[in-house]
Amino acid sequence: MSGARPARSRVAGALLDAAAAAAFWPRAAGATLRGPPLVDTVLLTLRLVVTSVPVVFAVTFFSGAMLTVQAAASLAPFGGGALAGIAVGFGGIREVFPLLAAASVAARSGAEIASQLATMRVTKQIEALEVMGLDPLRLLVGPRIVAAVVGTPVCVLVGCGAGMLGAQAIGAWQLGLDRGAMWSNLWSGIVAADLVVGALKGLVLGFLLGAVSAREGLVAGAGARGVGSATNRAVIRALVVVSCASLALSSAIYGRLAG
Amino acid sequence: MRALALFGRPALALFAGAGRVIAFAPPAALRALGSGHGARAAVSQAVSIVARCAAPVVLVCGPIGAMLALQGLTLMRTFGVERALAPLCVATIVRELAPGFAAVVVAMQGGAGIAAELGAMRAADELDALEVMGIDPRAEVAGPRILGAAVAAPLLNGLAMLCGVVGAWVMAVPILGVPNTLFLGTALDGVTAADVWLSAAKTVLFGAALGAVCASAGFFAERSAAGVGRAANRAVVASVILVLVFNYLCNTAIFGLRGGALAL
């Protein structure tokens, strides 16, 4: 079906769709400012944090563990264990753990936002709201965006802690490094500002992943198939947007320090 | 008692889910391999997964390579070992970031797609229709997708390596001013051919595992629109976690044996 169309129109279609998706972001921001319903907002925020935190914990704990095993092996010629702790702590807190935490929130809660809104679209609940003169953006999208914006920084900080615990657990138990030295090496490259930057990145990434997921849910196609492919598109687009935005934020914040 | 239920219920669900995947996926994949049509379908599934994941892999792994170079250089200029940047970036990308993030992209794009597709077929009673016609949907529908993911993941891993290294080069050389000859001259010092092969082998494993998880999530989805969405969601979460756990276990198997002998 799509293979029959010439490549140029497919690229143009993809770009148009990306532009339409980006055009939704200001509308999503507007929806949060029009006063989303309080009770829904609080419940959805709690739900996002409670359901995403275990996923974030598992993902970042094992990525901390994996990075430590890898770094200890790679950095052995440069002085091994001490440098591995510093590198994992530094690279993990600044980049890897926030990015993976946001990706996990996108996978757990972003996909859920998309599949809920898509189900409502497919079962005509959103049209029903519109017919009754109610604003689905304010009632449905607003609370979910607020939940993502509030919940993602929490998840980023949990992810930073879990990643450090993973690195420490592997360093101490599997690689046999000194526990106290490992823990202080891990934190030696980090200042409090890095955690603040991580949380701020979490705010932005949370808004983006919430808006991307909500948009994909709202434009879902018909039937069970539409819900499935909306969920799929939401997850992968959120991942792409989150990793590009994470790079943009990092280079804006840390770029001039390196130069 | 309540605490036991709180932790026991998810644990039981986890074991039940894992058991279902193990009972479902390997026979499905083997039967697909055994039937000529299943094997051909696996090739076309692999092609379609590669086609759908290529753009996201480029868009995710390019920035990650650039981020690695940015933070790596910050750290290395502190220690005055700027010349170690390129080998460490390339080694980290080839060994870890490319297989890890390629597998995450395959999980989120290809895996969620598998779960959504099979879930929709379940919801529309198409899988039952196949069974009534005497066609085994495990061998003909689920198996080829599992095999396709296992074949597509290493191919996308190669693309991810390329994009990651290009991203790191773009950040290091034109933007941060590392000499081009230094970067290119030392780039391959950190990796051996064995690293590339091990990385490819890891992604075959990741692809097969996430294909199995996503196919069984879709295959056993509830028969409703909401059920299909939940199946795709569950499939993505489970396969991302699985990829990272496997990645750690693989690293321990590969480096942990040597890790004991590190001069610390």
Coordinates of C-alpha atoms in Angstrom, one line a residue, chain A residues 54-55 58-60 62-63 65-67 69-70 72-76 78-83 86-87 90-91 94-96 99-100 103-104 106-109 111-113 115 119 122-123 170 174-177 201 223-225 227-229 231-233 235-236 239-240 243-244 246-247 250-251 254-255 257-259, chain B residues 52 55-56 59-64 66-68 70-75 77 79 81 83-84 88 91-92 95-97 101 104-105 108-110 112-114 116-117 119-121 123-124 126 171 176 202 224-226 228-230 232-233 236-237 240-241 244-245 247-248 251-252 255-256 258-260 262-264:
Chain A
P54 CA 9.1 0.1 39.3
V55 CA 9.9 0.1 35.5
A58 CA 14.4 -2.0 37.0
V59 CA 15.7 -0.3 33.8
T60 CA 18.2 2.1 35.4
F62 CA 20.4 -2.9 35.4
S63 CA 21.8 -0.2 33.1
A65 CA 25.1 -2.6 36.6
M66 CA 25.8 -3.1 32.9
L67 CA 27.7 0.2 32.5
V69 CA 30.8 -4.2 34.2
Q70 CA 31.6 -2.6 30.8
A72 CA 35.6 -1.7 34.5
A73 CA 36.7 -3.9 31.6
S74 CA 37.2 -1.0 29.1
L75 CA 39.1 1.3 31.6
A76 CA 41.3 -1.4 33.0
F78 CA 43.8 3.4 32.3
G79 CA 43.6 2.4 36.0
G80 CA 40.5 0.3 36.3
G81 CA 38.1 0.4 39.2
A82 CA 38.4 4.0 40.5
L83 CA 38.1 5.5 37.0
I86 CA 33.9 8.1 38.3
A87 CA 32.9 7.5 34.6
F90 CA 29.4 11.1 35.7
G91 CA 28.0 9.7 32.5
R94 CA 24.3 13.5 33.5
E95 CA 23.0 11.5 30.5
V96 CA 22.2 7.8 30.7
L99 CA 17.4 9.5 29.3
L100 CA 16.5 5.9 30.2
A103 CA 12.3 6.4 27.9
S104 CA 10.8 4.1 30.6
A106 CA 7.3 6.8 27.8
A107 CA 7.1 3.0 27.5
R108 CA 5.0 2.5 30.6
S109 CA 2.9 5.7 31.0
A111 CA 1.9 4.2 25.9
E112 CA -0.9 4.0 28.4
I113 CA -1.9 7.6 27.7
S115 CA -3.9 3.6 24.4
T119 CA -9.7 3.6 23.1
V122 CA -12.3 4.4 18.8
T123 CA -15.4 3.9 21.1
I170 CA 28.0 -4.7 41.0
Q174 CA 30.7 -8.8 41.5
L175 CA 33.9 -6.9 40.8
G176 CA 35.0 -7.0 44.4
L177 CA 35.9 -3.2 44.6
K201 CA 15.4 17.9 31.8
G223 CA -11.0 -0.4 15.6
A224 CA -8.7 -2.5 17.8
R225 CA -6.0 -2.2 15.1
V227 CA -5.6 1.4 19.1
G228 CA -2.7 -0.9 18.7
S229 CA -0.9 1.1 16.1
T231 CA 0.2 2.8 21.0
N232 CA 3.0 1.7 18.9
R233 CA 3.5 5.1 17.2
V235 CA 6.1 4.8 22.1
I236 CA 8.5 5.1 19.2
L239 CA 11.5 7.8 22.3
V240 CA 12.8 9.7 19.3
S243 CA 16.5 11.3 22.9
C244 CA 16.8 14.3 20.5
S246 CA 17.9 15.2 25.7
L247 CA 20.8 15.9 23.4
S250 CA 22.6 18.6 27.2
S251 CA 24.5 20.6 24.6
Y254 CA 26.9 21.4 29.2
G255 CA 28.1 22.3 25.7
L257 CA 31.6 23.9 29.7
A258 CA 33.3 21.3 27.4
G259 CA 34.6 23.8 24.9
Chain B
R52 CA 10.2 0.5 10.0
A55 CA 14.7 5.9 10.7
P56 CA 14.1 5.7 14.5
L59 CA 17.3 9.5 15.1
V60 CA 17.9 7.8 18.5
C61 CA 21.5 6.5 18.1
G62 CA 22.9 9.6 16.4
P63 CA 22.1 11.9 19.3
I64 CA 23.3 9.3 21.8
A66 CA 26.9 12.9 20.1
M67 CA 25.9 13.0 23.8
L68 CA 28.6 10.4 24.6
L70 CA 30.1 15.7 24.6
Q71 CA 30.2 14.2 28.1
G72 CA 33.2 12.0 27.4
L73 CA 35.2 15.0 26.3
T74 CA 34.2 17.0 29.4
L75 CA 35.4 14.2 31.6
R77 CA 39.7 17.1 29.4
F79 CA 42.0 14.2 33.3
V81 CA 43.5 12.3 28.2
R83 CA 43.4 11.3 22.9
A84 CA 41.4 8.5 24.6
L88 CA 36.5 4.9 24.2
A91 CA 34.2 1.0 22.0
T92 CA 31.3 2.1 24.2
R95 CA 29.8 -2.9 22.8
E96 CA 27.0 -1.3 24.7
L97 CA 25.0 1.7 23.3
F101 CA 19.5 1.2 22.1
V104 CA 15.1 -0.7 22.7
V105 CA 14.1 0.8 19.4
M108 CA 9.3 0.0 20.9
Q109 CA 8.7 0.0 17.2
G110 CA 8.9 -3.6 15.9
A112 CA 5.0 -3.0 19.9
G113 CA 3.9 -3.4 16.3
I114 CA 4.0 -7.2 16.6
A116 CA -0.5 -4.6 18.3
E117 CA -0.9 -6.7 15.1
G119 CA -3.7 -8.4 19.4
A120 CA -5.8 -6.9 16.7
M121 CA -6.0 -10.3 14.9
A123 CA -9.7 -9.1 18.8
A124 CA -11.1 -9.6 15.3
E126 CA -8.8 -13.8 12.8
M171 CA 30.0 16.4 18.1
L176 CA 34.1 20.7 20.0
K202 CA 23.9 -10.2 21.8
S224 CA -11.2 -5.6 22.8
A225 CA -9.8 -2.4 21.5
A226 CA -8.7 -1.5 25.1
V228 CA -5.0 -4.5 22.3
G229 CA -3.7 -1.2 23.7
R230 CA -2.9 -2.8 27.0
A232 CA 1.1 -3.4 23.2
N233 CA 1.9 -1.4 26.4
V236 CA 6.9 -2.8 25.3
V237 CA 7.6 -2.5 29.0
V240 CA 12.6 -3.1 27.4
I241 CA 13.3 -4.4 30.9
L244 CA 18.5 -4.4 29.8
V245 CA 18.6 -7.4 32.1
N247 CA 22.4 -6.9 28.4
Y248 CA 23.8 -7.0 32.0
N251 CA 28.2 -8.4 29.9
T252 CA 28.8 -10.4 33.0
F255 CA 33.6 -9.4 30.8
G256 CA 32.8 -10.7 34.3
R258 CA 37.9 -11.3 33.0
G259 CA 36.7 -8.8 35.5
G260 CA 37.9 -10.9 38.4
L262 CA 41.3 -6.7 36.8
A263 CA 44.3 -5.0 38.4
L264 CA 42.4 -2.9 40.9

